[in-house]
Coordinates of C-alpha atoms in Angstrom, one line a residue:
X26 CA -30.0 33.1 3.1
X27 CA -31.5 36.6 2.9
X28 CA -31.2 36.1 -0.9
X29 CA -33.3 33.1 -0.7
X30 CA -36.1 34.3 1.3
X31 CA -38.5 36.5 -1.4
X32 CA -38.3 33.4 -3.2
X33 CA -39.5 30.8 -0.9
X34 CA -43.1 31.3 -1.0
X35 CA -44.1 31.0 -4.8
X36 CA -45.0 27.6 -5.2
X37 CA -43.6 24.4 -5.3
X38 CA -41.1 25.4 -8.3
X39 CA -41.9 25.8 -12.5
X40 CA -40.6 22.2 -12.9
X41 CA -43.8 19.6 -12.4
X42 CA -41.3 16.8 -11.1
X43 CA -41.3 19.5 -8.1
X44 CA -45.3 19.1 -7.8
X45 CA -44.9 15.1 -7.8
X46 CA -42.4 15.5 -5.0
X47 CA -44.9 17.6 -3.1
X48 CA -47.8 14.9 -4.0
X49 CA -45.6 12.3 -2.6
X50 CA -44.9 14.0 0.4
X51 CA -48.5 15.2 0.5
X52 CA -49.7 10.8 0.5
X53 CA -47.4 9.4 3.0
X54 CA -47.9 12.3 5.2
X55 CA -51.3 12.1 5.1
X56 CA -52.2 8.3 4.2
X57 CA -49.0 7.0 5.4
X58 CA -48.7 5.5 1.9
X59 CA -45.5 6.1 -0.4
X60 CA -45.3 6.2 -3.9
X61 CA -42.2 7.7 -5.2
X62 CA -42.8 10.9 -7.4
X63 CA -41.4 9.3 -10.8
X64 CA -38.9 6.3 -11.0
X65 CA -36.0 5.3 -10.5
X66 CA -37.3 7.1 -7.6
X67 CA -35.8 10.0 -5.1
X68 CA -36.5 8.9 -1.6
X69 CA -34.9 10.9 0.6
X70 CA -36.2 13.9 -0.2
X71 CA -40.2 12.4 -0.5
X72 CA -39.9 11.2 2.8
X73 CA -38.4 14.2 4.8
X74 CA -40.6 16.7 3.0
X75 CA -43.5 14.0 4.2
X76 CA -42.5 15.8 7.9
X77 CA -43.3 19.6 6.7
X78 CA -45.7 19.2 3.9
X79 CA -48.8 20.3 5.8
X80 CA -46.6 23.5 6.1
X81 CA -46.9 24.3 2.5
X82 CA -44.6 25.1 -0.2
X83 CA -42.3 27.7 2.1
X84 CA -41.7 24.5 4.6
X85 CA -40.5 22.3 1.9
X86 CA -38.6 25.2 -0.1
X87 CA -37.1 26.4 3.3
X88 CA -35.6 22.4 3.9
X89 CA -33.8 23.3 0.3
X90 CA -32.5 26.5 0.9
X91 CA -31.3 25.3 4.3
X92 CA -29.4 22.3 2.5
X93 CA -28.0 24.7 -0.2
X94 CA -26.7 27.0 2.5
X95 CA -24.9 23.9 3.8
X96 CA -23.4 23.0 0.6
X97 CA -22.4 26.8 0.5
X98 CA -20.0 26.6 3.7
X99 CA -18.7 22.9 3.0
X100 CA -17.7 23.5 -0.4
X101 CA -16.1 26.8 1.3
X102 CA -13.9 24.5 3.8
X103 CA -13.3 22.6 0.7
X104 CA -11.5 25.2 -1.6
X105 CA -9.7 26.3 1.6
X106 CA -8.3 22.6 1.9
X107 CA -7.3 22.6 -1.4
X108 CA -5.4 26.0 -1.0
X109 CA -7.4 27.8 -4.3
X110 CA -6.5 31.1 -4.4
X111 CA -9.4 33.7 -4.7
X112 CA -11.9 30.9 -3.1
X113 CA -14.1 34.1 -2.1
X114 CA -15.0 35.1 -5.6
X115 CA -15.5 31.1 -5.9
X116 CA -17.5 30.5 -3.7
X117 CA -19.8 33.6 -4.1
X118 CA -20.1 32.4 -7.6
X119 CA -21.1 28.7 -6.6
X120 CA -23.9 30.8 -4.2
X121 CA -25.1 32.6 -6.4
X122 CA -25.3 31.1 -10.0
X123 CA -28.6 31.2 -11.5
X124 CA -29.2 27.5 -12.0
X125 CA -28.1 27.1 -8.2
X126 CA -30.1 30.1 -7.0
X127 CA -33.1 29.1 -8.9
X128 CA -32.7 25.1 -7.3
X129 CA -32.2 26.1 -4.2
X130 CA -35.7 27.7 -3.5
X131 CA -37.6 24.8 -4.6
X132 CA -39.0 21.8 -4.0
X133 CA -36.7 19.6 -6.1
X134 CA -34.0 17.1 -5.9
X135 CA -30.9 18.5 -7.5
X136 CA -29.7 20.4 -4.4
X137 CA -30.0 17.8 -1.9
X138 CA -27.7 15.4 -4.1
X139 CA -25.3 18.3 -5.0
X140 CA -25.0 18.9 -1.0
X141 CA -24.5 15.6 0.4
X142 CA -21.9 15.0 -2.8
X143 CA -19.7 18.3 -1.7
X144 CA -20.0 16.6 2.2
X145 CA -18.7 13.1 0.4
X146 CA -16.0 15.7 -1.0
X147 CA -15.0 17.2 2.2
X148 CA -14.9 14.2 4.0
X149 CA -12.7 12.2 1.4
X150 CA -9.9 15.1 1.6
X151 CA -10.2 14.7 5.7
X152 CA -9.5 10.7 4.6
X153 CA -12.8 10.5 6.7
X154 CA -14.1 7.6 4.3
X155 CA -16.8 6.0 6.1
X156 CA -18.4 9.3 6.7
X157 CA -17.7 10.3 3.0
X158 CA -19.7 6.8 2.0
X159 CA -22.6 7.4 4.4
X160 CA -23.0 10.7 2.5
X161 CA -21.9 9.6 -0.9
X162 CA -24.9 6.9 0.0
X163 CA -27.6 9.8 0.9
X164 CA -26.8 11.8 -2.2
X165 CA -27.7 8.3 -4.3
X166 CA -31.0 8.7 -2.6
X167 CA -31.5 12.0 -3.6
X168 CA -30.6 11.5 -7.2
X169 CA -29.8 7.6 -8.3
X170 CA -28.0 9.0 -10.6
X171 CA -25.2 10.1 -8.3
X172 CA -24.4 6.8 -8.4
X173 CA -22.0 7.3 -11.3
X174 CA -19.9 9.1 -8.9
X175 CA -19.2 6.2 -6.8
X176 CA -16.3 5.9 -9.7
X177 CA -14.2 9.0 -9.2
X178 CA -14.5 9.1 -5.6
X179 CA -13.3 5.7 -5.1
X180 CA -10.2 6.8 -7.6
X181 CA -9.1 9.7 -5.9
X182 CA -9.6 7.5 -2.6
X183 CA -7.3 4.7 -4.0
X184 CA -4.5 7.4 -5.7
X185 CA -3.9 7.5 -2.0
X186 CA -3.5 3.4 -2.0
X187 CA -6.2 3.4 0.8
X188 CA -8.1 -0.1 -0.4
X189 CA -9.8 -0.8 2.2
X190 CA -10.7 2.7 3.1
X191 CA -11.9 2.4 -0.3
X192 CA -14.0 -0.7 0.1
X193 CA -15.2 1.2 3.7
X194 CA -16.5 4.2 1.2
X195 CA -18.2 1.9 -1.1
X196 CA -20.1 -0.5 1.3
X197 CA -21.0 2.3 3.5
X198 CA -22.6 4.3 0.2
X199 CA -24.1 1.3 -0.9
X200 CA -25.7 0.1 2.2
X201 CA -27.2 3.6 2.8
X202 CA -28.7 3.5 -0.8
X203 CA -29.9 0.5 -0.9
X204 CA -31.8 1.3 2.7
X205 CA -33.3 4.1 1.7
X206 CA -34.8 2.4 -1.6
X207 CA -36.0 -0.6 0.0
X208 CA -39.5 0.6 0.0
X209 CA -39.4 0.7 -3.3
X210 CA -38.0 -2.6 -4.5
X211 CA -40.1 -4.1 -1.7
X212 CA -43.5 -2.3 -3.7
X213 CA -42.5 -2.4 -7.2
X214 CA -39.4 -5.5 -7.3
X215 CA -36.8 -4.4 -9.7
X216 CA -39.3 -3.0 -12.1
X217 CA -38.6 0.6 -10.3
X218 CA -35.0 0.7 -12.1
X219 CA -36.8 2.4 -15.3
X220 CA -36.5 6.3 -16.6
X221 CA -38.6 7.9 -18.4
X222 CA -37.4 8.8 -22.2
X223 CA -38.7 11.5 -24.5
X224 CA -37.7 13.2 -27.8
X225 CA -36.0 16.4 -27.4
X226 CA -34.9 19.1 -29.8
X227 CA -31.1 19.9 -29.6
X228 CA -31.8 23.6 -29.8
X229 CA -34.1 23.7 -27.5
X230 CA -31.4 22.0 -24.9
X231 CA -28.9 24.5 -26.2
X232 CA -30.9 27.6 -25.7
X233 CA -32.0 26.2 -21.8
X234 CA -28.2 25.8 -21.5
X235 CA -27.6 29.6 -22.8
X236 CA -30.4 31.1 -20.6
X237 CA -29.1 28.8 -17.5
X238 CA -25.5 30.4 -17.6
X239 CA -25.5 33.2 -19.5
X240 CA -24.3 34.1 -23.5
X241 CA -21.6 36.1 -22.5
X242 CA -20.3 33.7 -20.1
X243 CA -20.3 30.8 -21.8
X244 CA -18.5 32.7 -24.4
X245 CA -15.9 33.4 -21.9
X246 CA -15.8 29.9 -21.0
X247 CA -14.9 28.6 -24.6
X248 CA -12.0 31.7 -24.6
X249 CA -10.7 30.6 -21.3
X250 CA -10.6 26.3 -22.5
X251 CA -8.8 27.2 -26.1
X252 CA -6.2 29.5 -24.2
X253 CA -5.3 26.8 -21.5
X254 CA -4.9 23.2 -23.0
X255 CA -1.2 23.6 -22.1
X256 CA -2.0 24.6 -18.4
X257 CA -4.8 22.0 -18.4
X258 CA -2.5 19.5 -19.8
X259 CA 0.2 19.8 -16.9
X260 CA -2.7 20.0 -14.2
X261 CA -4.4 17.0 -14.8
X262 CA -0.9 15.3 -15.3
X263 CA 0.3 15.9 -11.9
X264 CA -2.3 16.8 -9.5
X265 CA -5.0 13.9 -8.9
X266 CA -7.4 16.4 -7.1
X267 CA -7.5 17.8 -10.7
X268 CA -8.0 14.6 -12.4
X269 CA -10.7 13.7 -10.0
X270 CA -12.5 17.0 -10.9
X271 CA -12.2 16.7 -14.1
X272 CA -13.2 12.8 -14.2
X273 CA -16.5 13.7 -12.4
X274 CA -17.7 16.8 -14.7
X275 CA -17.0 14.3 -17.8
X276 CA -19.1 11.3 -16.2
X277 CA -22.7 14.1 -15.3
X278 CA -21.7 15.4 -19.0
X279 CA -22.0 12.0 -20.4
X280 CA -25.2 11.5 -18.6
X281 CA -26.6 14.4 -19.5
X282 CA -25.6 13.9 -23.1
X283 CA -27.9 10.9 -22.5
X284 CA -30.8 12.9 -21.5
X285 CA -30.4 16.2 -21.7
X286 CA -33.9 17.0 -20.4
X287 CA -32.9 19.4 -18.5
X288 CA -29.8 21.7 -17.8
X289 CA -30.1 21.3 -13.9
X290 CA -29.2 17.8 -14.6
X291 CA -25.1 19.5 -14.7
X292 CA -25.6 20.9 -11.4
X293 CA -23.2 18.4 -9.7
X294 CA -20.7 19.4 -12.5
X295 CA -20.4 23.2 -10.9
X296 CA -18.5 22.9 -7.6
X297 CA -15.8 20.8 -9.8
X298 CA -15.5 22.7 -12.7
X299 CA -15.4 25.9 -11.0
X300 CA -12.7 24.1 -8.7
X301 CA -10.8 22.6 -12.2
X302 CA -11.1 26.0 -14.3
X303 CA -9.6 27.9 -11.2
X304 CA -6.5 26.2 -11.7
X305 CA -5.8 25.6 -15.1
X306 CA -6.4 29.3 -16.7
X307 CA -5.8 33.1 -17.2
X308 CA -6.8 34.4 -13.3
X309 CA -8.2 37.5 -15.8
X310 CA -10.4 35.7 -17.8
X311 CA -11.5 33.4 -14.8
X312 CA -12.8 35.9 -12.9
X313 CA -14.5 37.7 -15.6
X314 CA -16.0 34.5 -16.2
X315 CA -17.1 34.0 -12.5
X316 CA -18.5 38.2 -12.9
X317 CA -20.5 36.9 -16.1
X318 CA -22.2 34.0 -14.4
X319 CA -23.3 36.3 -11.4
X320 CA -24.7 38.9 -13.9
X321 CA -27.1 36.1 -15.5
X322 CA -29.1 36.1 -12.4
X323 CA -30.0 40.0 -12.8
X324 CA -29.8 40.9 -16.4
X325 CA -29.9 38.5 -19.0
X326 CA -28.3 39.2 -22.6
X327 CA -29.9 38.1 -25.9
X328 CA -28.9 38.4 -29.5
X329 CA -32.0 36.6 -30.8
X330 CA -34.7 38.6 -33.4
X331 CA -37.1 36.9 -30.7
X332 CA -37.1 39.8 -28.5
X333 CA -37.0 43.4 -29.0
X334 CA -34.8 43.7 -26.0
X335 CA -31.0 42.6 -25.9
X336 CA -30.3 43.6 -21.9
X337 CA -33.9 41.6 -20.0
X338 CA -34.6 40.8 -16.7
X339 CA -31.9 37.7 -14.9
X340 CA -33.0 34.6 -15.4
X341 CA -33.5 34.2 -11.4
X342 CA -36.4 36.9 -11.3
X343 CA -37.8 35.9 -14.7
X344 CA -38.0 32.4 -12.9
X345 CA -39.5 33.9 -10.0
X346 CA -42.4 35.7 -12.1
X347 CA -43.1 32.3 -13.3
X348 CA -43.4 30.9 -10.5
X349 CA -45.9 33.2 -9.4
X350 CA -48.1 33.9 -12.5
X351 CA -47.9 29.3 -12.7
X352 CA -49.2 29.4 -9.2
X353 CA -51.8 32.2 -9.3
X354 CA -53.8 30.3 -12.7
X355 CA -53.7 27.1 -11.7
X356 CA -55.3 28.1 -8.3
X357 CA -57.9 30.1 -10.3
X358 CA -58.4 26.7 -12.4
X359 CA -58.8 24.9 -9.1
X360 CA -61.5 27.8 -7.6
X361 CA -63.6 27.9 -10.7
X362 CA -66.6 25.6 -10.9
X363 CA -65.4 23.4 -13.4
X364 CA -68.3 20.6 -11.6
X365 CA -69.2 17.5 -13.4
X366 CA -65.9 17.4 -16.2
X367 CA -62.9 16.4 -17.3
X368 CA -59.7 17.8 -17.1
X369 CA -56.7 17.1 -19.7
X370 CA -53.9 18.4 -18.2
X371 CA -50.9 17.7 -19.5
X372 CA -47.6 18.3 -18.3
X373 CA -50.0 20.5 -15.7
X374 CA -51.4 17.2 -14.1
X375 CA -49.0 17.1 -10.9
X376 CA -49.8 20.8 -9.8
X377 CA -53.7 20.6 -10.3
X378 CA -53.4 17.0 -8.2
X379 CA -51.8 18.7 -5.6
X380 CA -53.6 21.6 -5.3
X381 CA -57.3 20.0 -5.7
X382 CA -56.3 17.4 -2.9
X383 CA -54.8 20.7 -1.0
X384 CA -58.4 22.3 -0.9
X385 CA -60.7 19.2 -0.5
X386 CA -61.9 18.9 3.5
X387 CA -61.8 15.4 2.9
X388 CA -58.9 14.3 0.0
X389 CA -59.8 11.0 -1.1
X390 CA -57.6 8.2 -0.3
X391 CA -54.3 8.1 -2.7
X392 CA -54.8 5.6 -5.9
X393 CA -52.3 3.3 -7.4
X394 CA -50.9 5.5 -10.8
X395 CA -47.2 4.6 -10.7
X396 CA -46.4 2.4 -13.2
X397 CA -43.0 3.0 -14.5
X398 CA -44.9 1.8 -18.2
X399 CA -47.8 3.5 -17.8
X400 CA -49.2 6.7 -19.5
X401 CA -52.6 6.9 -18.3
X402 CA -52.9 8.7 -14.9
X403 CA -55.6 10.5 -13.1
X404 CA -56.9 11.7 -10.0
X405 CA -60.3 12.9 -9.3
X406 CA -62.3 15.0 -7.3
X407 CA -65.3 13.4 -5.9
X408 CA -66.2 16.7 -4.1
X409 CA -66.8 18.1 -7.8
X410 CA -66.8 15.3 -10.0
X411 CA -63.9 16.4 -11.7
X412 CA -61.2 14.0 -13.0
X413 CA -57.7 15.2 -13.8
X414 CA -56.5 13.2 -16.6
X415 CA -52.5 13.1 -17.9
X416 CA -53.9 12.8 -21.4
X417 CA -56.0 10.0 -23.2
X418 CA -57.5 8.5 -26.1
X419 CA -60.1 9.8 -28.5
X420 CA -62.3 7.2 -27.8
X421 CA -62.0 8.4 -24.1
X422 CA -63.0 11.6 -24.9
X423 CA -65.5 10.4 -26.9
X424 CA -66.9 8.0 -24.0
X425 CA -66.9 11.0 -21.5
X426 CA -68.7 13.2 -23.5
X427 CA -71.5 10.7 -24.1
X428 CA -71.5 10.0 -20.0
X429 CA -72.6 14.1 -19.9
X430 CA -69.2 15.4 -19.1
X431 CA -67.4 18.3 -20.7
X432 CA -64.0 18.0 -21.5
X433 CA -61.4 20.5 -21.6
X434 CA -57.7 21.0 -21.9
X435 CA -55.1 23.1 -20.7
X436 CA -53.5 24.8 -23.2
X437 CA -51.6 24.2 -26.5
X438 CA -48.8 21.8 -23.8
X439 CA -51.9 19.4 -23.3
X440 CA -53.0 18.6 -26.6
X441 CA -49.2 19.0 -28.0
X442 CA -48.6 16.0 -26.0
X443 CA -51.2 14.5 -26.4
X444 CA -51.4 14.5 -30.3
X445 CA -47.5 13.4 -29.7
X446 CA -48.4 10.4 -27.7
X447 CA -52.3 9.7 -29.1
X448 CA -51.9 10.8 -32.7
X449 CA -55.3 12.9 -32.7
X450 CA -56.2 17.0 -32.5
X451 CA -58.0 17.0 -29.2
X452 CA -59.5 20.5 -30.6
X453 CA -61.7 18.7 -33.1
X454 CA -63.9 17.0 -30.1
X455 CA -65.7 19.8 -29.3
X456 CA -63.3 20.6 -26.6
X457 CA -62.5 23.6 -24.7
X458 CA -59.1 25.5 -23.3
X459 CA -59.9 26.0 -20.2
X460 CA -57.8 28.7 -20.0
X461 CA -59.8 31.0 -22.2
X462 CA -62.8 29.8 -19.8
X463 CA -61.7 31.3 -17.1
X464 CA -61.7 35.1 -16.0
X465 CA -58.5 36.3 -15.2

């Protein structure tokens, strides 16, 4: 936990799904109101951060670290269970990998699913099934996507020809699931079951997956999986614990080969796979391995020409001084007197919404923007007739500028994304970039 603490109080998080969580939390705290921070929708953790959000970012960061800490000592009892040898190394590893260390001190999702799926674990090796599904069914509300996971767990529940324990696990996930999302198929009927799709470039997803883990580690990783196909073979074939493991790292991998947005998406992959590769390769080579994915959250190696420097700063405090430096200029954007304009934000738009309803004595009332088809979102500032707008047309620029307002955009991300989705150069409407109107 001491690990955690420097980093609790530096904004939401980098990622702006962190900021919608926050602006959901923010509404049905304040308006009593809920609007889920993007669809399919992530309920649990909107609503319980809706019970600290007036405490800031360090209340809602602190419920994550808290939950990772949890996760930290179940998945503990779990490798003890299981009799692993060298669980201590293990474990240490799970604590402090750079994609968990960096997820666990922020506002996001990923944590809370990964959590309640080790409990599900634990629970299912106790043969504790209803309690497994009541868990199983709050790590679905986290992430919907941990749904996918009903599919293993009810395997390695029936390789112990338990049916109706089974059955107990999958009504009792189901029902809690399906609670928990009931104000949103109430609000939005089944229209809520939609996911947003983008174009990504492959090495682009390849390099976030580099950076997340480390180069020398994941070369270590490929060594240890061409030396043990034998060891691997005869694991899986005998021990259904392994097969299990191994079945629910290939069902995230699949999903994340479907949108590989972003490499947190693996995060319920780790506790397994650290748990599979334990067993099925050279002890040598698997701590080293273990060693190399601890380093990558204090130094970080590169072979790239796009840096002079091969040894750089981890990946956790290079996250951190984003954090800070993403916090610190959008709160200069919200102090500046940008009266009477328009905003294009970007991917930017969920921070500035946040932030400008965070200083406003009297935030307006929350308006309807969730439409799972829907592009066009805004929020604006009646105190200083400023709208914050996702991005929009030219002939909305156009319009605004003609109504006496000035326009500007943040940065090469908004009018990137907005020449992606609009097919115009917002820089050719007389236009500004706000961030070179600002003094910093």
């Amino acid at each position: 936990m001491i690990s955690r603490i420097p980093f609790l109080n530096l904004g939401f998080g980098n990622d702006p799904d962190a900021w919608r969580i926050a602006n959901s939390a923010f509404d049905l705290n304040h308006y009593l109101i809920y609007h889920t921070s993007r669809f399919p929708g992530y309920p649990l953790p909107e609503y319980v951060n809706s019970l600290v959000i007036n405490y800031g970012w360090l209340a809602t960061n602190s419920l994550t670290m808290i939950l990772t800490l949890i996760s930290v000592l179940v998945f503990a009892k779990i490798l003890k269970e299981l009799e692993v040898e060298n669980k201590g190394l293990i474990v240490i590893t799970f604590a402090f990998l750079p994609i968990i260390w960096i997820n666990s001190v922020i506002t996001m999702d990923y944590m809370w699913a990964v959590t309640f799926i080790i409990i599900s674990w634990y629970f299912v090796i106790k043969k504790r099934y209803l309690m497994a599904g009541l868990m199983m069914g709050l790590a679905i509300a986290s992430r919907p996507t941990s749904a996918v996971l009903l599919i293993p767990f009810i395997y390695i529940i029936l390789t112990k020809n338990e049916i109706k324990e089974g059955l107990y696990f999958l009504f009792a996930s189901l029902a809690v699931g399906i609670t928990l999302f009931s104000p949103l198929l109430f609000q939005y009927g089944i229209g809520f079951i939609s996911f947003y799709t983008t174009v990504v470039d492959l090495n682009t997803v390849l390099g976030s997956f580099i950076s997340s883990f480390g180069l020398l580690a994941v070369l270590i990783l490929i060594l240890l999986l061409i030396k043990s196909p034998k060891k691997a073979y005869y694991a899986i074939k005998t021990d259904n614990n392994m097969k299990f493991a191994l079945f629910v790292v290939f069902l995230i991998i699949v999903l994340f080969i479907g949108s590989p947005y972003d490499t947190a998406y693996l995060l319920p992959t780790i506790p397994f796979a650290l748990y599979f590769l334990s067993k099925i390769g050279s002890k040598r080579l698997f701590n080293i391995l273990c060693i190399f994915l601890i380093l990558n959250s204090f130094i970080s190696v590169s072979l790239t020409f796009e840096t002079s420097e091969i040894i750089g700063k981890g990946i956790v405090f290079s996250d951190a001084d984003d954090r800070a430096l993403l916090t610190t200029t959008l709160e200069k954007v919200i102090n500046t007197n940008f009266n009477n304009s328009v905003i294009l934000t970007g991917e930017y738009y969920p921070i500035l919404r946040y932030m400008s309803k965070n200083s406003q004595k009297n935030p307006q009332i929350y308006g309807e923007e969730s439409d799972p088809k829907q592009i066009y979102v805004s929020y604006w500032d009646h105190e200083k007739n400023i709208g914050y707008v996702y991005m929009v047309s030219a002939e909305d620029v156009i319009q605004w500028k003609n109504n006496g307002y000035t326009i500007y955009y943040m940065g090469q991300a908004a009018w990137k994304i907005t020449q992606l989705n609009y097919k115009y150069d917002l820089r050719k409407y007389n236009t500004s970039n706000i961030f070179e109107s600002i003094n910093f």
